[in-house]
PDB file of C-alpha atoms in Angstrom:
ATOM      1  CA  UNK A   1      -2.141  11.662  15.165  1.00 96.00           C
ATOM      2  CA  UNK A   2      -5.452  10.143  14.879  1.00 97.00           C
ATOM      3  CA  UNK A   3      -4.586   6.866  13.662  1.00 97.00           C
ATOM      4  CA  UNK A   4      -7.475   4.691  14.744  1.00 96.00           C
ATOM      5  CA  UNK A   5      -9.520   2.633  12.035  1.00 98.00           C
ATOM      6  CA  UNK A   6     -12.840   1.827  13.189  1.00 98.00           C
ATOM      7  CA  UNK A   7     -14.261  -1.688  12.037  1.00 98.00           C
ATOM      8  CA  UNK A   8     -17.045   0.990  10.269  1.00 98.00           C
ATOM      9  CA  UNK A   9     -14.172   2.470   9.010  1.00 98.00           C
ATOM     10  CA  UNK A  10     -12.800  -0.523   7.470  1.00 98.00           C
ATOM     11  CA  UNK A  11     -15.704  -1.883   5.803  1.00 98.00           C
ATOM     12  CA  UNK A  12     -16.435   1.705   4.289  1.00 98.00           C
ATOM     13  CA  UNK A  13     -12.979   1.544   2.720  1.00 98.00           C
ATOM     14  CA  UNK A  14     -13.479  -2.084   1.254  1.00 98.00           C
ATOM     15  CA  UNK A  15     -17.161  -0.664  -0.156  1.00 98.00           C
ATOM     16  CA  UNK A  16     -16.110   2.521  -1.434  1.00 98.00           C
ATOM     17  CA  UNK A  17     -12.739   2.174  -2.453  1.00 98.00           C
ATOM     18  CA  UNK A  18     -11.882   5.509  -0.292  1.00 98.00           C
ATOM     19  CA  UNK A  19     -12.408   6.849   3.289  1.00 98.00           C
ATOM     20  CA  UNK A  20     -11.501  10.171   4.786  1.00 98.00           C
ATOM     21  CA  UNK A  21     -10.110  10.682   8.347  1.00 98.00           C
ATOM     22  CA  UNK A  22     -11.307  13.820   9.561  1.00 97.00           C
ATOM     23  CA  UNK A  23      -8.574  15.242  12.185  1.00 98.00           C
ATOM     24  CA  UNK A  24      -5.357  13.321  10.902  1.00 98.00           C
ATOM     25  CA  UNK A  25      -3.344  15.696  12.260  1.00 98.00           C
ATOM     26  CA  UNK A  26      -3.490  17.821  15.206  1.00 98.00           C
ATOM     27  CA  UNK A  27      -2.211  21.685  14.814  1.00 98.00           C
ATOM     28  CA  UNK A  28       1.552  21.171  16.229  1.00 98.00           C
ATOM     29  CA  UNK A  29       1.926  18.147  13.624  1.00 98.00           C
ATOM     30  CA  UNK A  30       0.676  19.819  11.178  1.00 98.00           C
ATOM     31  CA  UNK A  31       3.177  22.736  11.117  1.00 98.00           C
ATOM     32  CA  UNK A  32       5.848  19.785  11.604  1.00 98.00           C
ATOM     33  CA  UNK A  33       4.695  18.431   8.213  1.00 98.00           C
ATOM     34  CA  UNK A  34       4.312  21.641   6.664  1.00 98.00           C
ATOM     35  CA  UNK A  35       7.496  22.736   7.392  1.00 98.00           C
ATOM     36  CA  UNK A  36       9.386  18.859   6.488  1.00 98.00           C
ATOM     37  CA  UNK A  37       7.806  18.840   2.988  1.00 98.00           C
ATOM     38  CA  UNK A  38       8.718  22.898   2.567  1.00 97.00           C
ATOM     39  CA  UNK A  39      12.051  22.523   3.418  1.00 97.00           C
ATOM     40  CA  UNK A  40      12.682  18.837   1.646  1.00 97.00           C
ATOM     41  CA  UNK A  41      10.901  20.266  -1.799  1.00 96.00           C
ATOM     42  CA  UNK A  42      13.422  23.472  -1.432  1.00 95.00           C
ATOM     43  CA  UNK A  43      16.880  21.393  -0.886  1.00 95.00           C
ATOM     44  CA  UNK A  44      15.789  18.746  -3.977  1.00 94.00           C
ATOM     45  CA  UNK A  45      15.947  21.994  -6.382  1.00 91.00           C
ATOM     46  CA  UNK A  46      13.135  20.898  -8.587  1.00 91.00           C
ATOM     47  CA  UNK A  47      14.811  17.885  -9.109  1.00 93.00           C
ATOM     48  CA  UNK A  48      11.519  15.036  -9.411  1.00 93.00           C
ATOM     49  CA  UNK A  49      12.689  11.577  -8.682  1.00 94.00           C
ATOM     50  CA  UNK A  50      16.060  10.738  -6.872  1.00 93.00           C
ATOM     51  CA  UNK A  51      18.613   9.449  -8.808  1.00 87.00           C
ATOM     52  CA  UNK A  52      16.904  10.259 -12.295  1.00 87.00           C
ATOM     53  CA  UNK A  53      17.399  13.337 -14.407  1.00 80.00           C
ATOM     54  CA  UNK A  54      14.858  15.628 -15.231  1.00 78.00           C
ATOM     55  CA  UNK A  55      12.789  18.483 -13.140  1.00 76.00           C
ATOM     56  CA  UNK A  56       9.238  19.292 -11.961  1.00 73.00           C
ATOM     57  CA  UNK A  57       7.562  20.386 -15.240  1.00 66.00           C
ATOM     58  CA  UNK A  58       9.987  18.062 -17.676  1.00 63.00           C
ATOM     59  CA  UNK A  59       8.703  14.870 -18.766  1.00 60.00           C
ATOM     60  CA  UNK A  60       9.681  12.457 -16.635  1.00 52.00           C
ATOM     61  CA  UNK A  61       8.646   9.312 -19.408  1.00 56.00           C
ATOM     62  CA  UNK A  62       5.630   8.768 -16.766  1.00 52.00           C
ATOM     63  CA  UNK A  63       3.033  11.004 -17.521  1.00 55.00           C
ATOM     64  CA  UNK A  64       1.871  12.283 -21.084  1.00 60.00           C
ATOM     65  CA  UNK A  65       1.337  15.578 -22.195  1.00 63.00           C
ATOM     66  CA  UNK A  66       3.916  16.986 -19.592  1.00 60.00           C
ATOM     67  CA  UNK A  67       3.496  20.687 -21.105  1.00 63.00           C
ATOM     68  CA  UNK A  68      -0.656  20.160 -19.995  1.00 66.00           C
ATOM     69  CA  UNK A  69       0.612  18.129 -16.878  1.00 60.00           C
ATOM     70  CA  UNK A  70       2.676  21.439 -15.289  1.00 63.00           C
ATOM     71  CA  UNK A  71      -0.206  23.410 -15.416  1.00 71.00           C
ATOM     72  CA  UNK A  72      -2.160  20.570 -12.974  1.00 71.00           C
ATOM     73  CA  UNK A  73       0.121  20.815 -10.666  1.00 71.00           C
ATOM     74  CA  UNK A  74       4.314  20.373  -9.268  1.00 86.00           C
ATOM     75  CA  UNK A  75       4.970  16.802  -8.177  1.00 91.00           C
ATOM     76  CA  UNK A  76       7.966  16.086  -6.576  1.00 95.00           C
ATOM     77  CA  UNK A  77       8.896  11.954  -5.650  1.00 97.00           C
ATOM     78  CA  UNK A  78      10.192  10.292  -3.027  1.00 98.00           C
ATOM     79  CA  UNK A  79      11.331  13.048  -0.589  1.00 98.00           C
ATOM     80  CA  UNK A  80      11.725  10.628   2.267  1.00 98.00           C
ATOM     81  CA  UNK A  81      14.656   9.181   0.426  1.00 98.00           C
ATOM     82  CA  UNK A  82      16.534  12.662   0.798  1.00 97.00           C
ATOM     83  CA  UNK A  83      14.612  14.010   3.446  1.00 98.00           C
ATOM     84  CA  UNK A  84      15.702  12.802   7.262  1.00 98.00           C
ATOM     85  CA  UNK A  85      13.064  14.454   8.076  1.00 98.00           C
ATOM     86  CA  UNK A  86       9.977  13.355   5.826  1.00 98.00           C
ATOM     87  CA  UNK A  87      11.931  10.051   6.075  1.00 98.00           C
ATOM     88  CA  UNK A  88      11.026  10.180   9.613  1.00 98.00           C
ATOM     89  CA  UNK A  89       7.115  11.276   8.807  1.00 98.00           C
ATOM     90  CA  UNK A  90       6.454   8.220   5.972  1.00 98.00           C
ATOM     91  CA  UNK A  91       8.363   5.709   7.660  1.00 97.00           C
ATOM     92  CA  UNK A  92       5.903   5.953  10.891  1.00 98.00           C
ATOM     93  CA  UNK A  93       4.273   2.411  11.299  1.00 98.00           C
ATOM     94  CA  UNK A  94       1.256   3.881  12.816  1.00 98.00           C
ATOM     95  CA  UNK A  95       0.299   4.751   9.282  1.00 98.00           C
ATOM     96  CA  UNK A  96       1.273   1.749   8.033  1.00 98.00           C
ATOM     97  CA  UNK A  97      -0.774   0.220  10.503  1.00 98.00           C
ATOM     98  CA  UNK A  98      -3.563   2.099   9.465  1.00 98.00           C
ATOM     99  CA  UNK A  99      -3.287   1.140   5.481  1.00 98.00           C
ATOM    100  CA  UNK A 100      -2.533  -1.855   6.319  1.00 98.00           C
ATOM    101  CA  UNK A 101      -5.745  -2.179   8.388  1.00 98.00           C
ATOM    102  CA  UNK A 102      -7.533  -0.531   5.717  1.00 98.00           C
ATOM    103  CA  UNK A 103      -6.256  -2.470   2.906  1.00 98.00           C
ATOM    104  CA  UNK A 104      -6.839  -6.229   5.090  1.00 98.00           C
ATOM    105  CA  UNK A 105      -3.122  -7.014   4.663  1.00 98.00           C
ATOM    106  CA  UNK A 106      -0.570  -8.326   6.341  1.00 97.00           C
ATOM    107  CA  UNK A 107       2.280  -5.784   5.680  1.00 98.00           C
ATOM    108  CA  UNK A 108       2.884  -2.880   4.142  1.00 98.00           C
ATOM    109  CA  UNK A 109       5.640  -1.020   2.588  1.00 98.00           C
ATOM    110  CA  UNK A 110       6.405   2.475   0.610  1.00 98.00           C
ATOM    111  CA  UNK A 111       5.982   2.488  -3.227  1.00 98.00           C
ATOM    112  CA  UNK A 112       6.630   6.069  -3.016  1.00 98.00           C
ATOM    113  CA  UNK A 113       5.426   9.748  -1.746  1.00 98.00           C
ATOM    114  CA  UNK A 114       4.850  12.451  -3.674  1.00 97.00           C
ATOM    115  CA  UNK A 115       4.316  16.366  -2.868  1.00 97.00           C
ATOM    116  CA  UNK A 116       1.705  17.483  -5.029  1.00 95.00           C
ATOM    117  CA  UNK A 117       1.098  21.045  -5.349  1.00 93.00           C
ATOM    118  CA  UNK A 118      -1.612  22.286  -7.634  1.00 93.00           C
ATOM    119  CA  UNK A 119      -1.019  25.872  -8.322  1.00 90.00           C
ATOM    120  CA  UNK A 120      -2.433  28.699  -8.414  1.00 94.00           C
ATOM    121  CA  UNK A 121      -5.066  28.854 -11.273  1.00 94.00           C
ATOM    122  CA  UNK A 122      -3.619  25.020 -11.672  1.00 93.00           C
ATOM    123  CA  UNK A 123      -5.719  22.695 -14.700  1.00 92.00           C
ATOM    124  CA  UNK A 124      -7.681  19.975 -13.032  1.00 94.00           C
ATOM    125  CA  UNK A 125      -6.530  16.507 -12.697  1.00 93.00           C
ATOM    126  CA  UNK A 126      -8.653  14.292 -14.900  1.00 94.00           C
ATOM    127  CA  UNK A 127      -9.808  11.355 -13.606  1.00 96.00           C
ATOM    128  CA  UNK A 128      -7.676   8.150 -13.362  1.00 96.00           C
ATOM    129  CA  UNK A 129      -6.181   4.968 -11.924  1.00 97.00           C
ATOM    130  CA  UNK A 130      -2.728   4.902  -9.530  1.00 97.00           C
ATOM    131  CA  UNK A 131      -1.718   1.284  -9.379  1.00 98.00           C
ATOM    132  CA  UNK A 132      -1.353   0.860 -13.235  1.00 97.00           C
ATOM    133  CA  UNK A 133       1.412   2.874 -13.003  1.00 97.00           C
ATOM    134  CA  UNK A 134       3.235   0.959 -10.722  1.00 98.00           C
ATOM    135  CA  UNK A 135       5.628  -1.620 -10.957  1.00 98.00           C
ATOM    136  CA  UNK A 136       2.968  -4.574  -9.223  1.00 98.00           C
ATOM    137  CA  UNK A 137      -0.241  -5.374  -9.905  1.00 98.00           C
ATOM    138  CA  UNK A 138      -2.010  -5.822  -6.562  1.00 98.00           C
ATOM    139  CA  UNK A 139      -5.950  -4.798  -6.249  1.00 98.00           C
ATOM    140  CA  UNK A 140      -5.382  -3.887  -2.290  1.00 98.00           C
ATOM    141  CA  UNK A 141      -2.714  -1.405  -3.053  1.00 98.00           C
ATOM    142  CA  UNK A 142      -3.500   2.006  -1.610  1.00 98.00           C
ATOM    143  CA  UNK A 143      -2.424   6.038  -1.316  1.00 98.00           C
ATOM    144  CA  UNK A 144      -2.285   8.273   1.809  1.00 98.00           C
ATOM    145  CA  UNK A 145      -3.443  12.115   1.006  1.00 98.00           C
ATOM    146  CA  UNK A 146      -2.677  14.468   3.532  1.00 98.00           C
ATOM    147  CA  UNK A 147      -4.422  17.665   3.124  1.00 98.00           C
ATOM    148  CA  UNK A 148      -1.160  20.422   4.116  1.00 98.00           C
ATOM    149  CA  UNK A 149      -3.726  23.325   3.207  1.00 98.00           C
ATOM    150  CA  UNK A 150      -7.646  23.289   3.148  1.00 98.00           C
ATOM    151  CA  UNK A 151      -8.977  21.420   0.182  1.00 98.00           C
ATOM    152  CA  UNK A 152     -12.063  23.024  -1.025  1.00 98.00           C
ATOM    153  CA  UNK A 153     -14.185  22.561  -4.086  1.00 97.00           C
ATOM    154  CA  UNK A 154     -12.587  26.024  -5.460  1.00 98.00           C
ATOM    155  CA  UNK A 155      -9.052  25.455  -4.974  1.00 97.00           C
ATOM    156  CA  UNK A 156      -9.076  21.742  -6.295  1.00 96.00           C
ATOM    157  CA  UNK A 157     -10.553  19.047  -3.725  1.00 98.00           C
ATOM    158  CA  UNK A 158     -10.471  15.298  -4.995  1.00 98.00           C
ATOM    159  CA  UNK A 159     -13.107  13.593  -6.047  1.00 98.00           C
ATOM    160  CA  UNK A 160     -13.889   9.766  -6.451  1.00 98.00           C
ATOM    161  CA  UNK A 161     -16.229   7.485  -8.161  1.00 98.00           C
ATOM    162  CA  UNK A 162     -17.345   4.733  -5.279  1.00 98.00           C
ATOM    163  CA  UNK A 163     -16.518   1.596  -5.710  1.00 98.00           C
ATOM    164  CA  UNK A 164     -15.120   1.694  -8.928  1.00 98.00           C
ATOM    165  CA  UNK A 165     -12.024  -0.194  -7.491  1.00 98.00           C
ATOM    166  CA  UNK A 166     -14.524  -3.148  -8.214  1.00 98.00           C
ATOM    167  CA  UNK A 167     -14.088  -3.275 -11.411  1.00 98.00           C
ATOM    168  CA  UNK A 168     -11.432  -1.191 -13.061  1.00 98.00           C
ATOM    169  CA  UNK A 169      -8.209  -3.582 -13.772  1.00 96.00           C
ATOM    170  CA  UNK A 170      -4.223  -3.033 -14.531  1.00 96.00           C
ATOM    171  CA  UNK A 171      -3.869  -1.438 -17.839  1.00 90.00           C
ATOM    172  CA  UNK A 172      -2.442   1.935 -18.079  1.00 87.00           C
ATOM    173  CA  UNK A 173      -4.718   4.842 -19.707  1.00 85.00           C
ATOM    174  CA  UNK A 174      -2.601   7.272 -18.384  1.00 83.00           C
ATOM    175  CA  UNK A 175      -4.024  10.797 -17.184  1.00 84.00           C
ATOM    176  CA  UNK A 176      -5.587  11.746 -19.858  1.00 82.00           C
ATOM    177  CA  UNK A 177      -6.081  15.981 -20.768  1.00 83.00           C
ATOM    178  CA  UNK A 178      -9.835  15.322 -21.311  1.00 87.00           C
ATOM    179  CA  UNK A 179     -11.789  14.731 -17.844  1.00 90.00           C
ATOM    180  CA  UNK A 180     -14.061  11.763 -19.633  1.00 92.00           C
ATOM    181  CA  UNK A 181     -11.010   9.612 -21.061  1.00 93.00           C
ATOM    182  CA  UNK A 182     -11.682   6.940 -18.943  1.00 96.00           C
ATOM    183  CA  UNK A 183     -14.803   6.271 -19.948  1.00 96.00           C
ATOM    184  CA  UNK A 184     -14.094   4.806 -22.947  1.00 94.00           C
ATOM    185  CA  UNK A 185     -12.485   1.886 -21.500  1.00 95.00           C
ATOM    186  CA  UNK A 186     -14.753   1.292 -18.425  1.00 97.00           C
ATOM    187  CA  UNK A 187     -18.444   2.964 -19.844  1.00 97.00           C
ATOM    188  CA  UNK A 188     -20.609   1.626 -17.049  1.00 97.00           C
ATOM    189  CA  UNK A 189     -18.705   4.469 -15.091  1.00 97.00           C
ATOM    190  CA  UNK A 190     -20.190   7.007 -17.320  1.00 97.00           C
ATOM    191  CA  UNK A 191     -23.334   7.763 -15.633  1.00 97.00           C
ATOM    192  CA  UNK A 192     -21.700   7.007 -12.136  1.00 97.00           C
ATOM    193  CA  UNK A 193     -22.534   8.991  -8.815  1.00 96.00           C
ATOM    194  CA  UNK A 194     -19.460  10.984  -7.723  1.00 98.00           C
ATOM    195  CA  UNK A 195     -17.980  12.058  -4.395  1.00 98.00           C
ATOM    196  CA  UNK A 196     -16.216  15.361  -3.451  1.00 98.00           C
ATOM    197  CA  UNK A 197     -13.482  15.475  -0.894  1.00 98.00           C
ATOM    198  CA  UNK A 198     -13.029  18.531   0.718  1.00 98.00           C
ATOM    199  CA  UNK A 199     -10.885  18.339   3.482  1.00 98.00           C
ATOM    200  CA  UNK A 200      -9.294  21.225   5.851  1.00 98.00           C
ATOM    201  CA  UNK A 201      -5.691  21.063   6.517  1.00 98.00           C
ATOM    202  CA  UNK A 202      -4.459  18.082   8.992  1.00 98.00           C
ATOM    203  CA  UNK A 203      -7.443  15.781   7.268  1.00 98.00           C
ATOM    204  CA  UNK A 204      -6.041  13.098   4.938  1.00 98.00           C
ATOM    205  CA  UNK A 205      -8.013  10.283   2.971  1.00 98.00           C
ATOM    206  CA  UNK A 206      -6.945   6.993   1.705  1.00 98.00           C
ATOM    207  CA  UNK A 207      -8.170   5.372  -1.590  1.00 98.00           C
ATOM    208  CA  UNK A 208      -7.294   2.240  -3.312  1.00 98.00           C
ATOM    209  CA  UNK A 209      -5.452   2.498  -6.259  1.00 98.00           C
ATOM    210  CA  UNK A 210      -7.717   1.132  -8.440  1.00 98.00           C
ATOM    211  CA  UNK A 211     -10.823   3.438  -7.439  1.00 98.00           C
ATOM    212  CA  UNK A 212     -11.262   6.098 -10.562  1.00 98.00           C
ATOM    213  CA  UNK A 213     -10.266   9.416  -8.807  1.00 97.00           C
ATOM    214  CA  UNK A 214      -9.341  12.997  -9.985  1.00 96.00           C
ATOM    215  CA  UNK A 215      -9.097  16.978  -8.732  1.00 95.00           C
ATOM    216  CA  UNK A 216     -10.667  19.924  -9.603  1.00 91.00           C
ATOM    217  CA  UNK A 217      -9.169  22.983 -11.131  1.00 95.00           C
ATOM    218  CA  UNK A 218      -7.611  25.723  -8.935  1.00 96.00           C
ATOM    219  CA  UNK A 219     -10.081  28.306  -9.062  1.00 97.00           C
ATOM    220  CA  UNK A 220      -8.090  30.759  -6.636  1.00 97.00           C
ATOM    221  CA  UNK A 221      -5.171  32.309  -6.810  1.00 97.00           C
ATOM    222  CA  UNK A 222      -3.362  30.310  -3.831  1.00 95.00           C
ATOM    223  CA  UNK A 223      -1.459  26.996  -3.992  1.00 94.00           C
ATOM    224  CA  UNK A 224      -3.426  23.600  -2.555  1.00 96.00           C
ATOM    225  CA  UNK A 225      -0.667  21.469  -0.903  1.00 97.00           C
ATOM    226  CA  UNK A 226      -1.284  17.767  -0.056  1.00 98.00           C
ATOM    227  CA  UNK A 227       1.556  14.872   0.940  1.00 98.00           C
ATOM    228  CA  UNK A 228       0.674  11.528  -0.363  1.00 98.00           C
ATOM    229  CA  UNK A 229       2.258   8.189   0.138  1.00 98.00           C
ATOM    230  CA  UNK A 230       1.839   5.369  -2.018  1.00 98.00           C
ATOM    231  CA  UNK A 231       1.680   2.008  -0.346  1.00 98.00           C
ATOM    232  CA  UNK A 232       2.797  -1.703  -1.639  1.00 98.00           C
ATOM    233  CA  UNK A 233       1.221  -4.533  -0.001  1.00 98.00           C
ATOM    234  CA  UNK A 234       4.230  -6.850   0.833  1.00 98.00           C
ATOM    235  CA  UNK A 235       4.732  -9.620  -0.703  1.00 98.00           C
ATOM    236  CA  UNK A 236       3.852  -8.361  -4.711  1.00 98.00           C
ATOM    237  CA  UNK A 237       5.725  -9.052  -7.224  1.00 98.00           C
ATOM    238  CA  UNK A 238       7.691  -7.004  -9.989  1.00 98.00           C
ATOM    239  CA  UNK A 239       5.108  -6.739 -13.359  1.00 98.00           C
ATOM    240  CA  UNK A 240       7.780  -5.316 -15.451  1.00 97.00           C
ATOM    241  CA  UNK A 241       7.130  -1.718 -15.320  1.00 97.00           C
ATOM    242  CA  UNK A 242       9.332   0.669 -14.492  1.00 96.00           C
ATOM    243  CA  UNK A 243       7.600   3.912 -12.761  1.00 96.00           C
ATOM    244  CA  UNK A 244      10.056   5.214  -9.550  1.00 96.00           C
ATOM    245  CA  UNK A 245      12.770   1.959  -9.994  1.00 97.00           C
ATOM    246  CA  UNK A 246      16.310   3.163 -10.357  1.00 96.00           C
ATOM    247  CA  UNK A 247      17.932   1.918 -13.174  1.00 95.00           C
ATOM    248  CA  UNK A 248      20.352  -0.703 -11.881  1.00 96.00           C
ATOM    249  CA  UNK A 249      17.071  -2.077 -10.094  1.00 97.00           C
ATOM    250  CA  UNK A 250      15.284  -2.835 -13.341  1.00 97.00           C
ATOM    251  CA  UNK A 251      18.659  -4.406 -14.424  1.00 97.00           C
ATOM    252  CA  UNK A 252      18.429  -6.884 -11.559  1.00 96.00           C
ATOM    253  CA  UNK A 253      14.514  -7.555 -11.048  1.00 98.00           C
ATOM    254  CA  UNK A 254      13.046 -10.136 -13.590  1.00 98.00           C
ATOM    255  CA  UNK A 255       9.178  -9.994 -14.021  1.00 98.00           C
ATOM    256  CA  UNK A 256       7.476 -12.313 -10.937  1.00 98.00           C
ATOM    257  CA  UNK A 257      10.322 -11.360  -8.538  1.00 98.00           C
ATOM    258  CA  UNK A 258       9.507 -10.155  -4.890  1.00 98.00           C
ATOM    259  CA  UNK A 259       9.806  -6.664  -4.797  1.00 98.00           C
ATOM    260  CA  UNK A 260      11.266  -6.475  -1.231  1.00 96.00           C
ATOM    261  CA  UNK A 261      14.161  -3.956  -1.260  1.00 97.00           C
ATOM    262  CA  UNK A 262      14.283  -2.376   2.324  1.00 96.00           C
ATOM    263  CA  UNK A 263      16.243   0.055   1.008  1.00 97.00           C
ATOM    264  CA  UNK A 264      13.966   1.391  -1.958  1.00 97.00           C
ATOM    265  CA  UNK A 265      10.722   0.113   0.149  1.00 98.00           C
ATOM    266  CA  UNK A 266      10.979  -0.079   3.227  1.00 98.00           C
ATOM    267  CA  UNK A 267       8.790  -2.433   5.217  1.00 98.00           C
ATOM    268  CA  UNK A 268       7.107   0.125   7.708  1.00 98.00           C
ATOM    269  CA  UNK A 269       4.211  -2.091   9.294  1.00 98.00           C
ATOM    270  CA  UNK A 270       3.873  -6.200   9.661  1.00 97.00           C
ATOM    271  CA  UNK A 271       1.521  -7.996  11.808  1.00 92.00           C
ATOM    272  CA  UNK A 272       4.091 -11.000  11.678  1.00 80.00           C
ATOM    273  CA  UNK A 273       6.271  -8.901  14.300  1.00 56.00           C
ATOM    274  CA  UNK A 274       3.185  -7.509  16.144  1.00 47.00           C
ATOM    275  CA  UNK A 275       1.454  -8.459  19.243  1.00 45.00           C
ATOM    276  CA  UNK A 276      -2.219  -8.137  16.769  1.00 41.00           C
TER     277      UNK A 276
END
């Protein structure tokens, strides 16, 4: 894998709010990630999130407008968690390293992955936030998109608005059916530049969770497969949202407690145990 961050690269990242690593992947690891996410999708039986009821294309009580929502595209959670073998993929501390690196933090560990598949003739994906979602409030958190197939501006690329991440905040507008939504909570986006993201397959990108982001439609009548990977920087703190957190979790956490469960995210990168 090309896991290298360039200085360059880094302050890019902290300007922007996104970089893209041309390459990621070389053709062998490709097909090895290709096939993991194929197989893990197939043996979860449309079932979304681990542990919670409810399939791909059923509201899951995190997005709105799930009827609008299947047509963007299939998004299945957390595969590493009953996946050995995407367990073994997201758990690989060379990425870590890299988000970390990205991110200037210390450690990092998995909020969660996610398959997402837009379909064939799939809606676009308006634009949005991530880390409002999410049970922390951190401004360095950050997502891994791994381009599986080639993401072109006709099959549903992503695009960002650069550095946004600057000054959106924590409140959750959800994903809204209408691509402008945002805008009427952070207007001095409105007349913004914006940045497509084509990538071919084996590329990935990284962008900060608070950078306004979306997709294009699927103009073609093939799939556009990306794995993603959602990433906590550690040491944040539980903000009383639920998102991906089993059940007997949210019975346990109070609001302000470390969220440092190996088990539901694992700590895959630290510079405290390093030779950096």
């Amino acid at each position: 894998m090309n896991t290298v961050i360039t200085t360059q690269q880094v302050q890019f990242y902290q300007e922007n709010g996104y970089i893209i690593i041309e390459d990621f992947l070389n053709t062998a690891e490709l097909d090895t990630w290709r096939a993991a996410v194929s197989t893990a999708i197939a043996e979860r039986k449309g079932q979304k999130i681990p542990g919670r009821p409810g399939k791909i294309n059923e509201d899951d009580g995190i997005n709105k407008d799930a009827k609008y929502h299947s047509k963007v595209f299939d998004q299945l959670v957390n595969l590493w968690q009953t996946s050995e073998e995407v367990k073994q993929l997201m758990l690989n501390p060379k990425i870590g390293e890299m988000a970390a690196t990205l991110a200037e933090v210390d450690g990092i560990r998995i909020w969660h992955d996610q398959a997402l598949f837009k379909k064939p003739w799939g809606n676009p994906t308006s634009w949005h936030l991530d880390t409002p979602f999410w049970s922390f409030s951190d401004h360095r958190a950050l997502s891994i998109w791994v381009a599986l197939d080639d993401a072109t501006l006709e099959n549903g690329c992503l695009f960002f608005i650069p550095g946004t991440q600057k000054g959106t905040g924590f409140d959750n507008l959800g994903i809204s059916k209408n691509m402008d939504a945002i805008f009427e909570v952070y207007p001095q986006y409105a007349t913004a530049n914006t940045v497509a993201a084509p990538m071919k397959a084996g590329s990935c990108s990284f962008h900060n969770g608070l950078t306004i982001h979306g997709a294009h439609a699927n103009m073609t009548p093939g799939s556009r497969r990306a794995m993603t990977c959602a990433y906590m920087p550690d040491g944040s703190t539980f903000n009383g949202n639920q998102n991906v957190l089993p059940d007997a979790e949210m019975e346990r956490l109070k609001i302000g407690d470390l969220l440092q469960n190996d088990t539901l995210n694992p700590l895959i990168f630290t510079r405290k145990s390093s030779n950096i």
